[in-house]
C-alpha positions as a Python dict, from the first residue, in 0.01 Angstrom:
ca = {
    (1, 'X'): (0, 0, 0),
    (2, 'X'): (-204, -352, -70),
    (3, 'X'): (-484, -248, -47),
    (4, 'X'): (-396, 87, -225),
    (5, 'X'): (-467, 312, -5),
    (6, 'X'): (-153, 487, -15),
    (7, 'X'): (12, 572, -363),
    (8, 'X'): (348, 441, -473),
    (9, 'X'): (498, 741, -425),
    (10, 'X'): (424, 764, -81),
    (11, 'X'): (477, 394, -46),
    (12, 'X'): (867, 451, -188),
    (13, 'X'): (891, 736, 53),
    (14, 'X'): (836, 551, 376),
    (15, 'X'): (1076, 273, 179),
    (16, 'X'): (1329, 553, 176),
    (17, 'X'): (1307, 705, 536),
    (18, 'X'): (1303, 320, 681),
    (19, 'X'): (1627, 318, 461),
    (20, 'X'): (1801, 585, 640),
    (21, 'X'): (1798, 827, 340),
    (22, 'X'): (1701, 1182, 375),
    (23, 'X'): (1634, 1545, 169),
    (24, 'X'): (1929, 1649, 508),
    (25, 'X'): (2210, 1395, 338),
    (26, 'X'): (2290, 1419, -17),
    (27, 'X'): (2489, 1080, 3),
    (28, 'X'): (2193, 929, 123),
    (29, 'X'): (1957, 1089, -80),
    (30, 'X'): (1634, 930, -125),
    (31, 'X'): (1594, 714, -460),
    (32, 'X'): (1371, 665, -697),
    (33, 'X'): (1313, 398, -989),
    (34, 'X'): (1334, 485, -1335),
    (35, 'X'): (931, 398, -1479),
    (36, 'X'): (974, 444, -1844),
    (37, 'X'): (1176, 362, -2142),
    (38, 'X'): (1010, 541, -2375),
    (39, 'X'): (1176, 897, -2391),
    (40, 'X'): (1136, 906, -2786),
    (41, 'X'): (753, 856, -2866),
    (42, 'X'): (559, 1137, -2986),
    (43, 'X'): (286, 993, -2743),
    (44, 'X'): (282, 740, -2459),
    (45, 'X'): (169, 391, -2525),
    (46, 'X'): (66, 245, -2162),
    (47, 'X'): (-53, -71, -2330),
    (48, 'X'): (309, -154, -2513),
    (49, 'X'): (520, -354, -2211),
    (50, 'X'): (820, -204, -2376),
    (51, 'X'): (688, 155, -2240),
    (52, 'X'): (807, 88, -1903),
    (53, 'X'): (1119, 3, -1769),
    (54, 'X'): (1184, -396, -1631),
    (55, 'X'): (1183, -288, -1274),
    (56, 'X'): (1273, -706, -1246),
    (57, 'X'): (1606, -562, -1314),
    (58, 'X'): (1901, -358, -1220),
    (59, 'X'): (1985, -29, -1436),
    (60, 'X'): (2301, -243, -1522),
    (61, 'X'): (2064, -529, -1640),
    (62, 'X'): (1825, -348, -1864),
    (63, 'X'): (1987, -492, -2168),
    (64, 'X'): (2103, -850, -2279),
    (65, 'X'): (2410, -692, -2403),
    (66, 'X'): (2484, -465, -2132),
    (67, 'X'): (2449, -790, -1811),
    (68, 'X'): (2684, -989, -2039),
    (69, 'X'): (2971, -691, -2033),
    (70, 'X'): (2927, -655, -1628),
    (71, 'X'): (2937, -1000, -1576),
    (72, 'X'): (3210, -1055, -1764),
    (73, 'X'): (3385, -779, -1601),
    (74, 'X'): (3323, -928, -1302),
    (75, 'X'): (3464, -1261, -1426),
    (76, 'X'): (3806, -1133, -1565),
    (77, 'X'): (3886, -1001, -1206),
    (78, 'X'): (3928, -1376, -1101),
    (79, 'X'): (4121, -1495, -1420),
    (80, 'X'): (4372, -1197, -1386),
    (81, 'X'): (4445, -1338, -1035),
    (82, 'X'): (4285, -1004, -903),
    (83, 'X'): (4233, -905, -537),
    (84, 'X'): (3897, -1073, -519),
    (85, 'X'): (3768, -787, -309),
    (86, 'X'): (3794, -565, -611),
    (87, 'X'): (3561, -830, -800),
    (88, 'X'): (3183, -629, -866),
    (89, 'X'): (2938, -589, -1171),
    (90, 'X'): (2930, -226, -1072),
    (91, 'X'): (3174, 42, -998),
    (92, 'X'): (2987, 288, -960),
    (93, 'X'): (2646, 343, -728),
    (94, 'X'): (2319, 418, -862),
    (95, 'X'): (2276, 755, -628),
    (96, 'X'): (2588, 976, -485),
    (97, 'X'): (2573, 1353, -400),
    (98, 'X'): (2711, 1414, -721),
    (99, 'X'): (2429, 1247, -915),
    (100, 'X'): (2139, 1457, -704),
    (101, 'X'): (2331, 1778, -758),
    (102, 'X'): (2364, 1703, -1088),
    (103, 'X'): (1975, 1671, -1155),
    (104, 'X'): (1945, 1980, -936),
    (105, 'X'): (2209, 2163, -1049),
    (106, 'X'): (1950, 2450, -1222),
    (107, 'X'): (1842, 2533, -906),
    (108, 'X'): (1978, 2668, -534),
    (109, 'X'): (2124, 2594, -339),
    (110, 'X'): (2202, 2204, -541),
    (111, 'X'): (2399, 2448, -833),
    (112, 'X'): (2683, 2590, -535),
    (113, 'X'): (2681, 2231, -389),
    (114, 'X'): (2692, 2098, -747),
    (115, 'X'): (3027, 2322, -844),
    (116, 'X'): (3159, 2268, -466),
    (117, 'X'): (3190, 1878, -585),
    (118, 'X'): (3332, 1963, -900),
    (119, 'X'): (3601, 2206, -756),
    (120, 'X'): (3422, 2542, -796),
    (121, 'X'): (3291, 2531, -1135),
    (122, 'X'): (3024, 2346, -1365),
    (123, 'X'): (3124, 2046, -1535),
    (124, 'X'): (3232, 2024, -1884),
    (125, 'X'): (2825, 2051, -2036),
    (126, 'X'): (2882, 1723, -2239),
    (127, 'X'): (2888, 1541, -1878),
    (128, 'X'): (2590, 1752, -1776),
    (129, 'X'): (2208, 1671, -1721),
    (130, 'X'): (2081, 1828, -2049),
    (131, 'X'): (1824, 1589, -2130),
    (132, 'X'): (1622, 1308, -1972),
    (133, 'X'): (1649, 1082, -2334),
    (134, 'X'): (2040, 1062, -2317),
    (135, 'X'): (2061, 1033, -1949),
    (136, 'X'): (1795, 702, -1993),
    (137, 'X'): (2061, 599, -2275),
    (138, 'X'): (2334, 649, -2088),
    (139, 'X'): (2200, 460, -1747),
    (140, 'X'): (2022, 188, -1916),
    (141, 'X'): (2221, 110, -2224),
    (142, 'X'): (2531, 305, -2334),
    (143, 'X'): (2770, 424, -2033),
    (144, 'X'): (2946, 92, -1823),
    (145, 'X'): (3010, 349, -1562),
    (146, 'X'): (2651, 521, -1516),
    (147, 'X'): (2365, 287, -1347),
    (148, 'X'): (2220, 588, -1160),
    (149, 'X'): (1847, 632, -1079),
    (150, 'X'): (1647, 908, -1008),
    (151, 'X'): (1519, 1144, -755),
    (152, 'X'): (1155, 1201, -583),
    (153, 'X'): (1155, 1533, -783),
    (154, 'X'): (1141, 1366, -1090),
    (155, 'X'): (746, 1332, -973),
    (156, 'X'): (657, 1666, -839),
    (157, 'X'): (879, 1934, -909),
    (158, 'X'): (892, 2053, -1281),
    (159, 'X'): (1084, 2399, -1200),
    (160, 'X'): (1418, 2195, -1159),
    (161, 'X'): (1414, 2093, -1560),
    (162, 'X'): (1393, 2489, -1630),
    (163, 'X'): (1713, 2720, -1604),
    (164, 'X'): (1491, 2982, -1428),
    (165, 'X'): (1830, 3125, -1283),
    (166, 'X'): (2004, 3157, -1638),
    (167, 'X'): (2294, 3000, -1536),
    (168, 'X'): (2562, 3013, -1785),
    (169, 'X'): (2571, 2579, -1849),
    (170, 'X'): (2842, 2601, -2122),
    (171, 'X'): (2796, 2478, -2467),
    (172, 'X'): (2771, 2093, -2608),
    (173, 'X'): (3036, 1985, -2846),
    (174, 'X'): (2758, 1962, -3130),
    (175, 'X'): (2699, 2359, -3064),
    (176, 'X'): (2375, 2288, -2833),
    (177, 'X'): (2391, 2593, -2499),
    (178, 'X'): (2297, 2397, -2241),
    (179, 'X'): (1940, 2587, -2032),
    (180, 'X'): (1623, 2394, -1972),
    (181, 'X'): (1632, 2011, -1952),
    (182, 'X'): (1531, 1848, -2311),
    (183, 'X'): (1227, 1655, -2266),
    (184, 'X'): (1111, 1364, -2446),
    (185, 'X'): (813, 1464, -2701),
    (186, 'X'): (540, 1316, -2573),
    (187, 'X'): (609, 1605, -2278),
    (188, 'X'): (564, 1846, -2558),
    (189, 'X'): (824, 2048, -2392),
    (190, 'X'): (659, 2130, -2087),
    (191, 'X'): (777, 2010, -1779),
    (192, 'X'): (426, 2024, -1590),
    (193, 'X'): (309, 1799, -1846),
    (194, 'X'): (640, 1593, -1794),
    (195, 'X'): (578, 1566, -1424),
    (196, 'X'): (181, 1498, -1470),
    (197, 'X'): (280, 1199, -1713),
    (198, 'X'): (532, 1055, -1546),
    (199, 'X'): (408, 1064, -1185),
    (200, 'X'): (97, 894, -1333),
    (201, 'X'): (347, 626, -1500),
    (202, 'X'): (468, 568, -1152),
    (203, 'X'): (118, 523, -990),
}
């Protein structure tokens, strides 16, 4: 990987299997860094460092604002006298079976396992994967409960950001019907070109 002869994603892969995680365990899923924090740009500026996501840093770190809340989460836990065991920055865990179904929930068999977790139905669409901006947003800046990550399909597969199946998603509080992912606009709502750009990102 050095000497580039292999590519990053391949290089993340063998990181993964040596890991333990597998496409055969959803819990152990394999995981994959979020690249970019620029899901609003018209066009991709590879030359601005604020482009790309600090992979120095946790998703619960990617702000100034947002590492001073978890720590001081963490903190309180130890003034209040807490069990100390209970004492963590995060609460939740940046990949779960819930979070791969979720991504994968437009296609089979990840949309039965997807309603199997969520007791035999899809969730209410506000909480679903609709669009790769607000899910950044919501990992990165917004949500103290969501640090997730992403998935190896985020860099290859572009058929699971399309609702090929037409499964009936539900409707947004705003009025928006929830079918193909929302892609940022330098993807120019394709999700080849999505996958082209963003596996290029990665390399």
């Amino acid at each position: 990987w050095q000497k580039r002869e292999i590519s990053n994603f391949d290089y993340l892969m063998y990181l993964n299997t040596l890991a333990g995680r597998s496409y055969n365990d959803y819990m152990q899923y394999p995981v994959f860094p979020w690249v970019l924090a620029d899901y609003h740009s018209e066009t991709l500026n590879l030359s601005n460092p604020h482009t790309f996501r600090d992979l120095s840093k946790p998703m619960g770190a990617q702000t100034v604002e947002r590492k001073r809340k978890f720590i001081q989460r963490y903190n309180e836990v130890e003034k209040s006298e807490g069990d100390l065991s209970a004492q963590c920055h995060y609460c939740t865990h940046y990949s779960s079976a819930i979070i791969v179904a979720s991504y994968l929930v437009r296609m089979e068999p990840f949309s039965q396992t997807f309603c199997s977790l969520q007791g035999g139905s899809f969730d209410v669409a506000d909480r679903m994967f609709h669009s790769v901006k607000s899910t950044w947003e919501s990992a990165s800046r917004d949500n103290m409960s969501d640090v997730r990550e992403l998935i190896p399909e985020f860099f290859y597969l572009p058929e699971f950001l399309t609702n090929a199946n037409h499964f009936e998603l539900g409707c947004m509080q705003d009025g928006t019907v929830l079918g193909d992912v929302q892609l940022p606009p330098w993807a120019d709502g394709d999700p080849h070109k999505f996958i082209v750009l963003h596996r290029q990102v990665s390399e």
